[in-house]
Amino acid sequence: MAESTEMDQLLSAFKKFAVHGDTKATGKELNGKNWAKLCKDCKVIDSKNVTSTDVDIVFTKVKAKTSRVITYEEFQKALEELAPKRFKNQSKEEALQSMHKLIEGKEPANVGVTKVAKTGAVDRLTDTSKYTGSHKERFDESGKGKGKGGREEIVENTGYVGAYKNAGTYEEKTKAN
C-alpha cells in the first residue's frame, strides 16, 4: 500500500510541475523548462554530482525524438537515469527510492518572483492628494478613482452652464419675490 501512495505523491508532484507557468498545460506532459525547475526545486541538482547540464541531457535522452515534452513514464525513466548519479554510494534501487523521496509531495516554488516595487518615488507618483489640474478631478477625497465620471464630461440637462455654483437656486429666488 505504501508503494501506491508513494507513486500517487510522485504523480501529483509531476502534475503540479507540468502545469506550472503554462495556462494551456493538461498536467500529462512535462516540458524541459519545468523538468529543470522540478530538479532544481526538489534538490535533485546538487551542483556536485548532478548539474543542470546532466538534467538537460537526461531529458533529451528519455523524450521521443520529435517531442518537446516527456510523459509520466518517460519522467520515471529520467529519474532512473539520474538516481545512480545523484546517490553514488547507494544501490540502483535505493538510489531510486531516495530520488522519489526528494520529489514526493513537492510543488513549484515561487522564490525570486518579482514583487511590486513600492519605493519613495512610486509613492510620490501615486499619491492622488498631490495631483493638480484636470487629474485632480479624476479622484475623490479618499484617493479612490471616480472611473468614467472622472474622465469624461457627463452632460447634465439641468439648464445651467457647467460649473455654475448657484445651480438649483432659481426656484428659491422666485418664491422669495
Coordinates of C-alpha atoms in Angstrom, one line a residue:
M1 CA 0.0 0.0 0.0
A2 CA 2.9 2.3 0.8
E3 CA 4.1 1.9 -2.8
S4 CA 0.9 3.2 -4.3
T5 CA 0.7 6.3 -2.1
E6 CA 4.4 7.0 -2.8
M7 CA 3.6 6.8 -6.6
D8 CA 0.5 9.0 -6.1
Q9 CA 2.6 11.6 -4.4
L10 CA 5.2 11.4 -7.2
L11 CA 2.4 11.7 -9.8
S12 CA 0.9 14.7 -8.1
A13 CA 4.3 16.4 -8.0
F14 CA 4.8 15.6 -11.7
K15 CA 1.3 17.1 -12.5
K16 CA 2.0 20.3 -10.4
F17 CA 5.3 20.9 -12.2
A18 CA 3.7 20.1 -15.5
V19 CA 1.1 22.8 -15.3
H20 CA 3.4 25.4 -13.7
G21 CA 3.6 28.6 -15.7
D22 CA 1.5 27.3 -18.6
T23 CA -2.2 28.0 -18.7
K24 CA -2.8 25.6 -21.5
A25 CA -1.0 22.6 -19.9
T26 CA -3.0 19.5 -19.1
G27 CA -0.7 18.1 -16.5
K28 CA 0.1 14.9 -18.5
E29 CA 3.3 16.1 -20.1
L30 CA 6.3 18.0 -18.7
N31 CA 8.4 20.4 -20.8
G32 CA 12.2 20.8 -20.5
K33 CA 12.0 24.1 -18.6
N34 CA 9.6 22.6 -15.9
W35 CA 11.7 19.4 -15.7
A36 CA 14.8 21.5 -14.9
K37 CA 12.7 23.5 -12.4
L38 CA 11.5 20.3 -10.8
C39 CA 15.1 19.0 -10.5
K40 CA 16.3 22.4 -9.0
D41 CA 13.4 22.9 -6.6
C42 CA 13.5 19.3 -5.3
K43 CA 17.2 19.4 -4.8
V44 CA 18.0 16.7 -7.5
I45 CA 20.6 19.2 -8.8
D46 CA 23.3 19.4 -6.2
S47 CA 26.0 21.0 -8.4
K48 CA 28.5 18.3 -7.4
N49 CA 27.1 15.0 -8.8
V50 CA 24.2 16.3 -10.8
T51 CA 24.3 19.6 -12.7
S52 CA 21.7 21.4 -14.8
T53 CA 23.5 20.1 -17.9
D54 CA 23.1 16.5 -16.7
V55 CA 19.4 17.2 -16.2
D56 CA 19.0 18.6 -19.7
I57 CA 20.9 15.6 -21.2
V58 CA 18.7 13.1 -19.4
F59 CA 15.6 14.9 -20.6
T60 CA 16.8 14.8 -24.2
K61 CA 17.7 11.1 -23.8
V62 CA 14.3 9.9 -22.5
K63 CA 12.0 12.0 -24.6
A64 CA 10.7 10.9 -28.0
K65 CA 12.9 12.1 -31.0
T66 CA 10.5 14.7 -32.3
S67 CA 8.8 15.5 -29.0
R68 CA 9.5 18.6 -26.8
V69 CA 7.8 17.1 -23.7
I70 CA 8.0 13.9 -21.6
T71 CA 5.2 11.8 -20.3
Y72 CA 5.0 10.4 -16.7
E73 CA 6.5 7.1 -17.9
E74 CA 9.4 9.0 -19.5
F75 CA 9.7 11.0 -16.3
Q76 CA 10.2 7.8 -14.3
K77 CA 12.9 6.6 -16.8
A78 CA 14.6 10.0 -16.4
L79 CA 14.6 9.6 -12.6
E80 CA 16.1 6.1 -13.0
E81 CA 18.8 7.6 -15.1
L82 CA 19.6 10.4 -12.6
A83 CA 19.3 8.4 -9.4
P84 CA 22.6 6.5 -9.5
K85 CA 24.4 9.7 -10.5
R86 CA 22.9 11.7 -7.6
F87 CA 23.3 8.9 -5.0
K88 CA 26.6 7.3 -5.9
N89 CA 27.1 5.3 -2.7
Q90 CA 23.7 3.5 -2.9
S91 CA 22.4 0.6 -5.0
K92 CA 20.3 1.4 -8.0
E93 CA 17.0 0.6 -6.2
E94 CA 18.0 2.5 -3.1
A95 CA 19.1 5.5 -5.2
L96 CA 15.7 5.5 -7.0
Q97 CA 13.9 5.4 -3.7
S98 CA 15.9 8.3 -2.4
M99 CA 15.2 10.2 -5.6
H100 CA 11.5 9.6 -5.2
K101 CA 11.7 10.8 -1.6
L102 CA 13.2 14.1 -2.8
I103 CA 10.4 14.8 -5.2
E104 CA 7.3 13.4 -3.4
G105 CA 4.7 15.9 -2.4
K106 CA 6.7 18.9 -3.6
E107 CA 5.3 21.8 -5.7
P108 CA 6.9 24.6 -7.7
A109 CA 8.5 27.3 -5.6
N110 CA 7.9 30.9 -6.4
V111 CA 11.2 32.1 -5.0
G112 CA 12.7 35.1 -6.7
V113 CA 9.4 36.2 -8.3
T114 CA 9.4 39.9 -8.8
K115 CA 7.5 41.8 -6.2
V116 CA 5.7 45.1 -6.7
A117 CA 8.2 47.9 -6.1
K118 CA 6.9 50.5 -3.6
T119 CA 9.7 52.9 -3.2
G120 CA 9.6 56.7 -2.3
A121 CA 9.4 57.7 -6.0
V122 CA 6.4 55.4 -6.6
D123 CA 4.7 56.6 -3.5
R124 CA 5.0 60.2 -4.6
L125 CA 3.8 59.4 -8.1
T126 CA 0.7 57.5 -7.0
D127 CA -0.3 59.9 -4.1
T128 CA -3.6 61.3 -5.5
S129 CA -3.6 64.2 -3.0
K130 CA -0.7 65.8 -4.8
Y131 CA -2.4 65.7 -8.2
T132 CA -3.3 69.1 -9.8
G133 CA -5.4 70.4 -12.7
S134 CA -7.7 68.1 -14.5
H135 CA -6.1 65.0 -13.0
K136 CA -7.3 66.1 -9.6
E137 CA -10.9 65.8 -10.8
R138 CA -10.5 62.1 -11.5
F139 CA -10.3 61.1 -7.8
D140 CA -12.5 61.6 -4.8
E141 CA -11.2 62.9 -1.4
S142 CA -10.2 59.4 -0.2
G143 CA -8.0 58.9 -3.3
K144 CA -10.3 56.4 -5.0
G145 CA -10.8 56.9 -8.7
K146 CA -14.1 58.1 -10.0
G147 CA -14.0 55.9 -13.1
K148 CA -15.7 57.1 -16.2
G149 CA -17.1 60.1 -14.3
G150 CA -13.6 61.4 -13.7
R151 CA -12.5 61.1 -17.3
E152 CA -15.4 62.3 -19.4
E153 CA -17.6 65.4 -19.3
I154 CA -21.0 63.9 -18.4
V155 CA -23.8 66.1 -19.7
E156 CA -26.4 67.1 -17.1
N157 CA -29.6 68.5 -18.7
T158 CA -30.3 70.9 -15.9
G159 CA -30.5 74.1 -18.0
Y160 CA -27.4 75.5 -16.2
V161 CA -24.0 76.2 -17.6
G162 CA -21.4 73.7 -16.4
A163 CA -19.6 74.6 -13.1
Y164 CA -22.3 77.2 -12.3
K165 CA -22.2 77.5 -8.5
N166 CA -25.7 78.5 -7.8
A167 CA -27.4 75.8 -9.8
G168 CA -30.8 74.8 -8.4
T169 CA -31.5 78.1 -6.6
Y170 CA -33.8 79.7 -9.2
E171 CA -37.0 78.4 -7.6
E172 CA -35.9 79.7 -4.2
K173 CA -35.3 83.2 -5.6
T174 CA -38.6 83.4 -7.4
K175 CA -40.6 82.3 -4.4
A176 CA -39.0 85.0 -2.2
N177 CA -40.4 87.7 -4.5

